[in-house]
Structure formats: structure tokens, C-alpha cells
Short mmCIF file of C-alpha atoms and ligand atoms in Angstrom, two decimals:
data_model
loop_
_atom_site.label_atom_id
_atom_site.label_comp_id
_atom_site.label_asym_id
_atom_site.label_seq_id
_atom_site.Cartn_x
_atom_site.Cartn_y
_atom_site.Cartn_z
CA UNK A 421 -22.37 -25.20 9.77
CA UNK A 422 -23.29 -28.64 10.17
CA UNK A 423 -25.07 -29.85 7.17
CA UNK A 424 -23.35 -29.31 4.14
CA UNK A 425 -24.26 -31.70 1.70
CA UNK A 426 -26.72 -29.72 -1.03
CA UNK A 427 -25.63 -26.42 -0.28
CA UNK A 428 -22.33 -24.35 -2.13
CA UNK A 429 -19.80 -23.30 -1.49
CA UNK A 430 -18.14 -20.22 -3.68
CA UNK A 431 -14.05 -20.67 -3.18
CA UNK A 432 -11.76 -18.27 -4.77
CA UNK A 433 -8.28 -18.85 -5.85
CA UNK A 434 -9.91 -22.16 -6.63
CA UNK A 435 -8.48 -23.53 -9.50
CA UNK A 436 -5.72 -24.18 -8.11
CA UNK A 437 -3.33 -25.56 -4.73
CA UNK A 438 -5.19 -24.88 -1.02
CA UNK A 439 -8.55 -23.69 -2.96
CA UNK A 440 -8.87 -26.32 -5.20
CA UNK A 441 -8.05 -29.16 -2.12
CA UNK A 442 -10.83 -27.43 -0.09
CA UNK A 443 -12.91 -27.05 -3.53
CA UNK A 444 -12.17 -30.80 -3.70
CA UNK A 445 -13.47 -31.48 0.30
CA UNK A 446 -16.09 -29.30 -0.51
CA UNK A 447 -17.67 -31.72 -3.04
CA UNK A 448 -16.97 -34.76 -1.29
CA UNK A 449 -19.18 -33.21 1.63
CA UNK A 450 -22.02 -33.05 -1.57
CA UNK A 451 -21.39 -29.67 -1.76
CA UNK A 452 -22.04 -27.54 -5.36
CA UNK A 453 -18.66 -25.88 -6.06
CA UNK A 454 -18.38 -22.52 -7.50
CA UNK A 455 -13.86 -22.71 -8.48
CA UNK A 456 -13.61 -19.19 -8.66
CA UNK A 457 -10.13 -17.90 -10.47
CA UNK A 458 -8.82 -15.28 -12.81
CA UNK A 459 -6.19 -17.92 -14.48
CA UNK A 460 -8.58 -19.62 -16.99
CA UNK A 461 -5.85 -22.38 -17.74
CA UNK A 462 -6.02 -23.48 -14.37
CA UNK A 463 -9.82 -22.92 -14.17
CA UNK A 464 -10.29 -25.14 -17.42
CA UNK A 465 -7.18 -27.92 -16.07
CA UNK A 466 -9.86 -28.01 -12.28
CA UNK A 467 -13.02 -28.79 -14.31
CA UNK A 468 -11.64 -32.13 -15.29
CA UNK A 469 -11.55 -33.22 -11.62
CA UNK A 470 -15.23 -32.05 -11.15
CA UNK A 471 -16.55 -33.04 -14.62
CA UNK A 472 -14.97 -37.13 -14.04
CA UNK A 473 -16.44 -37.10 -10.61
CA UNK A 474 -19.80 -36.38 -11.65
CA UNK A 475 -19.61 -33.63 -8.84
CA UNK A 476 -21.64 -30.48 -9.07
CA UNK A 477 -19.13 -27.62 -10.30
CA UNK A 478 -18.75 -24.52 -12.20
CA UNK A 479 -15.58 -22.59 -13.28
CA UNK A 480 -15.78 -19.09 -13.03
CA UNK A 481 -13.59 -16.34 -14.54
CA UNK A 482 -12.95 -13.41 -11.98
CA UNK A 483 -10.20 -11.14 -10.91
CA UNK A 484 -11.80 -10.69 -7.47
CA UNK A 485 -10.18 -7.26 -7.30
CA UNK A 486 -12.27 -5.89 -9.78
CA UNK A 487 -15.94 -5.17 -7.84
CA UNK A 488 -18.72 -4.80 -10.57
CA UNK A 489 -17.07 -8.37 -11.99
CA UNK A 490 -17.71 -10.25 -8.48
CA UNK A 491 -20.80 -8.79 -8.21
CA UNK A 492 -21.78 -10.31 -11.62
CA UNK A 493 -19.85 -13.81 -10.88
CA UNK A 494 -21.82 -14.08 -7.43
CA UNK A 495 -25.03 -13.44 -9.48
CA UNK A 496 -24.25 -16.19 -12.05
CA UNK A 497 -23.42 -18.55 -9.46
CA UNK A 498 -26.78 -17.99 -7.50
CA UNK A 499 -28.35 -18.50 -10.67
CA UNK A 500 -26.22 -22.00 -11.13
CA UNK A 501 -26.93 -23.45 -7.40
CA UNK A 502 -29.72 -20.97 -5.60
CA UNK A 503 -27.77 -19.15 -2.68
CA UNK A 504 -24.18 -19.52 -1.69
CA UNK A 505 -23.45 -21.05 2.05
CA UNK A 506 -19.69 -21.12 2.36
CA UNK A 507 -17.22 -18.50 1.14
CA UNK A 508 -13.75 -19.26 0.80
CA UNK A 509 -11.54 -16.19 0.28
CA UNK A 510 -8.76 -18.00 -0.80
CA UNK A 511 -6.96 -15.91 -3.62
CA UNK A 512 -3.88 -14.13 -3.07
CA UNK A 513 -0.19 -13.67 -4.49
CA UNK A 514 3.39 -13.93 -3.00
CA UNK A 515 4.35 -10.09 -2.79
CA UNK A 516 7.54 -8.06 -3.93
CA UNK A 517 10.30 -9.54 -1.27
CA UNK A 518 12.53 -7.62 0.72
CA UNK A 519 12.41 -4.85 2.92
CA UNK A 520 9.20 -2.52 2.84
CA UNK A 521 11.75 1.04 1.75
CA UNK A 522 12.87 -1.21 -0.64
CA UNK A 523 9.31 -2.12 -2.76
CA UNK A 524 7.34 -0.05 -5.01
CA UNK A 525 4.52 1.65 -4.29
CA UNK A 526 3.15 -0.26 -7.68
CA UNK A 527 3.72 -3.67 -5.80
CA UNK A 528 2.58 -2.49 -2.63
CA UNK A 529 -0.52 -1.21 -3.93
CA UNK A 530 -1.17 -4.93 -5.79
CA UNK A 531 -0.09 -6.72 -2.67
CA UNK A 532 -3.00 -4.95 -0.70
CA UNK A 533 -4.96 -5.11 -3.39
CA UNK A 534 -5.34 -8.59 -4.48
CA UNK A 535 -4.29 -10.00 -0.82
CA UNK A 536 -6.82 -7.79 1.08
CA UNK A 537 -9.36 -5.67 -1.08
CA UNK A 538 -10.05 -9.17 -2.70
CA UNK A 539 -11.01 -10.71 0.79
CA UNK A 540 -12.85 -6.93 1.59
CA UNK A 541 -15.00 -7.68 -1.32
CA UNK A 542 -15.92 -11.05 -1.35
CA UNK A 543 -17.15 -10.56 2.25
CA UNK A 544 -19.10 -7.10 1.35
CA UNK A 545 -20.92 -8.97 -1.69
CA UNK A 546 -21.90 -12.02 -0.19
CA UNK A 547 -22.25 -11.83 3.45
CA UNK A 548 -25.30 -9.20 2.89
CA UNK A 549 -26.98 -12.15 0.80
CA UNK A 550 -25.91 -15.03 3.48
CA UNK A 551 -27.71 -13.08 5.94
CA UNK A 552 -30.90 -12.46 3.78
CA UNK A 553 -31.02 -15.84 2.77
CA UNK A 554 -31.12 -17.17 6.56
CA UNK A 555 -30.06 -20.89 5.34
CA UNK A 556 -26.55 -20.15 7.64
CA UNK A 557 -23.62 -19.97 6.48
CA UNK A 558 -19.76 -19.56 6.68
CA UNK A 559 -16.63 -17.29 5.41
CA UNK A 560 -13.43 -18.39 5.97
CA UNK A 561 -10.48 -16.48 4.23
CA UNK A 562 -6.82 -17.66 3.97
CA UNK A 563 -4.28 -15.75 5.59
CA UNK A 564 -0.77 -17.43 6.45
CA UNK A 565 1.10 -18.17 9.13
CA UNK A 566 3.16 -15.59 8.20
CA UNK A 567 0.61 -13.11 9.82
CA UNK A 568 1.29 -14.80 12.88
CA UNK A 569 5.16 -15.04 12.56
CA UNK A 570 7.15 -11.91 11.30
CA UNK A 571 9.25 -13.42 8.32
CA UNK A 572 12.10 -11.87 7.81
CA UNK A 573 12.45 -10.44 3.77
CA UNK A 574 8.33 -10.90 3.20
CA UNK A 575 7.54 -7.63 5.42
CA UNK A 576 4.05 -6.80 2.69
CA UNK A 577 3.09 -10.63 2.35
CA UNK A 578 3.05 -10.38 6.09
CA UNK A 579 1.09 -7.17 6.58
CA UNK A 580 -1.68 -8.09 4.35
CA UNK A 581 -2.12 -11.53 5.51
CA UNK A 582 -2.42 -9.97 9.29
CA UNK A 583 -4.92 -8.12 8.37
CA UNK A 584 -6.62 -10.63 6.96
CA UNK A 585 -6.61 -12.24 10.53
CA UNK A 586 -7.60 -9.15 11.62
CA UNK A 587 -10.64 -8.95 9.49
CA UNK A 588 -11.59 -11.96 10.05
CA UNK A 589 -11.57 -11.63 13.75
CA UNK A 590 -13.76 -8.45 13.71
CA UNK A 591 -16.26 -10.28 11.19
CA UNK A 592 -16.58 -13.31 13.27
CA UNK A 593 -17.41 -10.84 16.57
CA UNK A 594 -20.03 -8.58 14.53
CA UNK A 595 -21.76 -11.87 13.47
CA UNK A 596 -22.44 -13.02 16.96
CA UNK A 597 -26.48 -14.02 17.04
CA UNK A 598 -27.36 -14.51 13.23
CA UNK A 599 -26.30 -18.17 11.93
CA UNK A 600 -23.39 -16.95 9.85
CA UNK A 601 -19.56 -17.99 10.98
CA UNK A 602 -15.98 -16.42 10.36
CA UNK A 603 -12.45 -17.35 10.31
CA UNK A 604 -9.03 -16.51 9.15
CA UNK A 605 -7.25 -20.04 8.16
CA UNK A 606 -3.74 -19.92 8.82
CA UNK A 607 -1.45 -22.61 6.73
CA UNK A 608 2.08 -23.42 6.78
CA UNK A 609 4.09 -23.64 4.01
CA UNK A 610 2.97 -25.83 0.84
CA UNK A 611 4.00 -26.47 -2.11
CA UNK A 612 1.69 -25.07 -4.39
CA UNK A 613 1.65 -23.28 -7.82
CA UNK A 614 1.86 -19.79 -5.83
CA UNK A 615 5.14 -18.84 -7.08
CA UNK A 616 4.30 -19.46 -10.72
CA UNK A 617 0.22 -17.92 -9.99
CA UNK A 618 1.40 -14.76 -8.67
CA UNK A 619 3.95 -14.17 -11.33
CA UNK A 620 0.77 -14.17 -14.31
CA UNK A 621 -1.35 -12.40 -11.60
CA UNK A 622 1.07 -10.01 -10.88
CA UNK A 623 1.49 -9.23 -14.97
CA UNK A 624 -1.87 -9.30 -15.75
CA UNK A 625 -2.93 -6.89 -13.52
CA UNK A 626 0.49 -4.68 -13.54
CA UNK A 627 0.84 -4.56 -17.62
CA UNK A 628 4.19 -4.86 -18.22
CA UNK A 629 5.32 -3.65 -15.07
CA UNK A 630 8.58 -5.56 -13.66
CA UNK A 631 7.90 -6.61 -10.15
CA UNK A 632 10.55 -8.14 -8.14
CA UNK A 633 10.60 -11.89 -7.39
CA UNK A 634 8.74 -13.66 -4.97
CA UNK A 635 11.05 -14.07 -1.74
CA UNK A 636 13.05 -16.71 -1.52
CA UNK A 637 11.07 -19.80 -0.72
CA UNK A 638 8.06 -18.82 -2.46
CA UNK A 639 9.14 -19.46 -5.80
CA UNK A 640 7.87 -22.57 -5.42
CA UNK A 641 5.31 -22.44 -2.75
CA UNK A 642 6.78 -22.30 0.51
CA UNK A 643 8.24 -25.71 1.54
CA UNK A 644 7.47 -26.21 5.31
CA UNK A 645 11.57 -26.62 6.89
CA UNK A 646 11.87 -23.58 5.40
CA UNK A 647 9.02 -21.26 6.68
CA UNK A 648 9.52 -23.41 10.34
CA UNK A 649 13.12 -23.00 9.88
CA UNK A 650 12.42 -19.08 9.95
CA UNK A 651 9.40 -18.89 11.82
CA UNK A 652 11.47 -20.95 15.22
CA UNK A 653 14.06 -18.17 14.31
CA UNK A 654 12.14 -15.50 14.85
CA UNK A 655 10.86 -16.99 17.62
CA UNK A 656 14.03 -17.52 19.57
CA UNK A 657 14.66 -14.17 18.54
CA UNK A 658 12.07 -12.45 20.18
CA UNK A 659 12.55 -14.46 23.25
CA UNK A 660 15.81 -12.94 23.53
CA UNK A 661 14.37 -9.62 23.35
CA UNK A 662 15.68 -8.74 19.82
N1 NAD B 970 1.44 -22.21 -0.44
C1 NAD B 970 1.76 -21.79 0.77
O1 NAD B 970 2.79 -22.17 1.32
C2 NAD B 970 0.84 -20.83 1.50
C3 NAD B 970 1.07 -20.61 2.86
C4 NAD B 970 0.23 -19.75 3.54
C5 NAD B 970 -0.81 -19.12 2.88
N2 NAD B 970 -0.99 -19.31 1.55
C6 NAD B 970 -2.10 -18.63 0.90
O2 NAD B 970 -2.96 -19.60 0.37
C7 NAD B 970 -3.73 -19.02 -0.69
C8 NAD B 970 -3.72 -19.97 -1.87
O3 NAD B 970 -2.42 -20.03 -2.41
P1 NAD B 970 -1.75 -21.37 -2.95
O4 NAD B 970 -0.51 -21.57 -2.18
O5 NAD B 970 -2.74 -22.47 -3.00
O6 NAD B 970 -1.29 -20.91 -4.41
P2 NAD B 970 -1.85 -21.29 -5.85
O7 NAD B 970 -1.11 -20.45 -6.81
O8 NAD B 970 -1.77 -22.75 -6.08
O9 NAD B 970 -3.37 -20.81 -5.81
C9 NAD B 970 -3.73 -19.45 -5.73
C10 NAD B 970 -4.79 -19.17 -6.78
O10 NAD B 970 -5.30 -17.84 -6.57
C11 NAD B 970 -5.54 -17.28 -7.83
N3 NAD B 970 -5.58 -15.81 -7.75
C12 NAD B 970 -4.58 -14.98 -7.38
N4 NAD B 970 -4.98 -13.71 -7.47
C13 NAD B 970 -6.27 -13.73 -7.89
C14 NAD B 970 -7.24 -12.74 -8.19
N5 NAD B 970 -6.95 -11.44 -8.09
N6 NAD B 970 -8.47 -13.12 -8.56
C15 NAD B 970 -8.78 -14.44 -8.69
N7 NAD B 970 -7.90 -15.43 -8.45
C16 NAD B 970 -6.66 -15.08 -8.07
C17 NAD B 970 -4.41 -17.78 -8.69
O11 NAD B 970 -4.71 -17.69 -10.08
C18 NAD B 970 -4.22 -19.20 -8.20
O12 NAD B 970 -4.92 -20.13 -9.01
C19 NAD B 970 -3.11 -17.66 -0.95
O13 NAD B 970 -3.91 -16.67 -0.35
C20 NAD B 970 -1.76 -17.74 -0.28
O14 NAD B 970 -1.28 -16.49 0.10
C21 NAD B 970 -0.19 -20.17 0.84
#
């Protein structure tokens, strides 16, 4: 896409860290913003950016696990700003650490289903309407670099962002000749409010399920030395044939 100034841009996870700085670039390209979140603190705290800026934004509650919601959300936003150009699948959670034997099949099931089934349905709702609207139009989703990478200790973080590449990959091929784009973003490590975002995720959609702690590092978003630090150790690892 080109031309972005008029058109909007729905970004999930957007109240907050990586969505809310592309939320952010999306409105200084004149884009309307739909901040799409299920932590209405953070949804209420990202208005006030939009609101003094005078930018075109709405806030939007939605767990974008749950599918009749998102359907509903997309259908509010349309009526908001007319049809949605740009999807960001941006929401996801640090997962239960350790090694995969070792994690529930409670905290499996939520990694896969907020990391993955969240980016599953924001591309089944809305590409349909992208194409049908013909304007053009994008989805990018966040995975990590950790789905590039094997970290050691974050074995279901890792699986569901590589499959987000993997999604992403197969969506960009099967939209070859229509005017709608794909592609899996792949960040370092930032700090963020992820640590502190996946913990109320992770209880509001577990109940008072105990999960185990984000892996080290992610507690506080994933400072960069420390993912490189791992991710160059792996590296010379498998270089050595381990
Ligand atoms: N911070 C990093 O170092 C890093 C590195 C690589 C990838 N990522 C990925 O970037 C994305 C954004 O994370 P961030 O680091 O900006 O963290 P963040 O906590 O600042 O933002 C994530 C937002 O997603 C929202 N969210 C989580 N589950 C949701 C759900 N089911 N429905 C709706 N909203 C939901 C949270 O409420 C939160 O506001 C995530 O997918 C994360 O896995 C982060």
C-alpha cells in the first residue's frame, strides 16, 4: 500500500507497547486508528495520545480470542471509518516458561490461543471484507524473533510465534493477484508492558488459574543483550552441530 493517509488501520494489542507505536505511525501517516485491546486501562490511558493530537481514533474493547466479539468490534469500526485497509495482528502474551513436559495443558492451550487463534481470526474476519471492498489493503501480524531463533526455556512462546511466520507466509502466497499484502513482523526484544499485559491476560481469561511466570527476561519485556545474548548462543550452537 502506498497511499495511506484517509484510510484505517484496525491494530490489535494496541493500547499498548509495539501496537500502540505502530497505532501512533499509523496516524501520523493520516491514518483513522481503530486501538484494539482487551485491557480497558490501557485502552482508556492510549486515547489521551489520540484525543490531544486531534488524530482520528477509537478504543475498542475485545479479547480477540473470543470470535462473535471481533466480528462485532470489526462491524463497529466499519461503521466509525467505512472499511478497514491495514490489519495489525499485534496481540499476544509471554507464555508459561520452561520446558514444553514441564507446562500445562491449561497454559498451552492459552498460549495457542491468544498467540495464534487471535491472529487466525483477525485474518478470517477481515481479509474476506478487504477483498470485497477492493480499496487494497494490508495484514501484517507480529511474531518474534524468537520464531526465527530457538530460545532456550520459551519452547511455546516460540512455537506459536513460528507459526505465526508460517501463516503469514502462506497468506501472503494465496494473495498473489488481488491488491491485498501479508507479512509476519519479526522484533527483537523491547521493553514493553508484556510482562505485566500477559499476567492480567493470562488471569482474565484463565480465572484463577496459577500460570507460571513469564521466562526470565520477559518479565519486563525482553531487553535486547539479553534475547541477542541467547539468540548468538544458539547460534554458535547449532554451528557446532549441537
Ligand atoms: N516486547 C518484546 O520484546 C517483543 C518481542 C517480540 C515480539 N513481541 C510481540 O509483540 C506483540 C506486542 O507485545 P508488546 O511487547 O508490545 O507488549 P504489550 O504488553 O506492551 O502489548 C501487548 C498488548 O496486547 C494486548 N493483548 C494481549 N492479549 C490480548 C487479547 N487476547 N485480546 C486483545 N488484546 C490482547 C495486551 O492487553 C497488551 O496491551 C506481542 O505479540 C508480543 O508477543 C514482543
Amino acid at each position: 500500500m502506498e497511499n495511506l493517509w484517509g484510510k484505517t488501520a484496525f491494530v490489535t494489542g494496541g493500547a499498548s507497547g509495539i501496537g500502540l507505536g505502530i497505532a501512533k505511525c499509523c496516524a501520523l501517516e493520516g491514518m483513522n486508528v481503530v486501538v484494539v485491546d482487551m485491557r480497558q486501562s490501557a485502552i482508556d490511558e492510549a486515547m489521551k495520545y489520540f484525543e490531544t493530537n486531534n488524530q482520528p481514533a477509537i478504543g475498542i474493547n475485545l479479547d480477540v480470542t473470543d470470535r462473535d466479539a471481533y466480528i462485532q468490534a470489526v462491524e463497529q469500526a466499519k461503521a466509525k471509518f467505512g472499511n478497514i485497509h491495514v490489519l495489525v495482528n499485534n496481540a499476544g502474551i509471554g507464555c508459561a516458561g520452561g520446558p514444553l513436559w514441564k507446562v500445562s495443558f491449561k497454559e498451552a492451550d492459552l498460549a495457542v490461543k491468544v498467540n495464534l487463534t487471535g491472529v487466525l481470526n483477525g485474518i478470517q474476519i477481515i481479509v474476506p471484507h478487504m477483498l470485497e471492498h477492493g480499496e487494497g489493503g494490508h495484514i501484517v501480524s507480529t511474531a518474534s524473533k524468537a520464531a526465527l531463533l530457538p530460545v532456550p526455556g520459551t519452547a511455546l512462546y516460540n512455537v506459536t510465534k513460528s507459526a505465526v511466520v508460517g501463516i503469514m507466509e502462506s497468506l501472503a502466497e494465496d494473495l498473489v493477484g488481488t491488491n491485498v499484502g501479508a507479512s509476519a513482523f519479526c522484533p527483537g526484544g523491547y521493553e514493553t508492558n508484556l510482562g505485566k499485559s500477559s499476567g492480567e491476560v493470562t488471569a482474565a481469561l484463565m480465572g484463577d488459574e496459577k500460570q507460571a511466570p513469564p521466562p526470565a527476561g520477559m518479565a519486563n519485556g525482553m531487553p535486547e543483550d539479553w534475547i541477542n545474548t541467547f539468540a548468538d548462543g544458539c547460534w554458535r550452537a547449532r554451528c557446532k552441530g549441537n
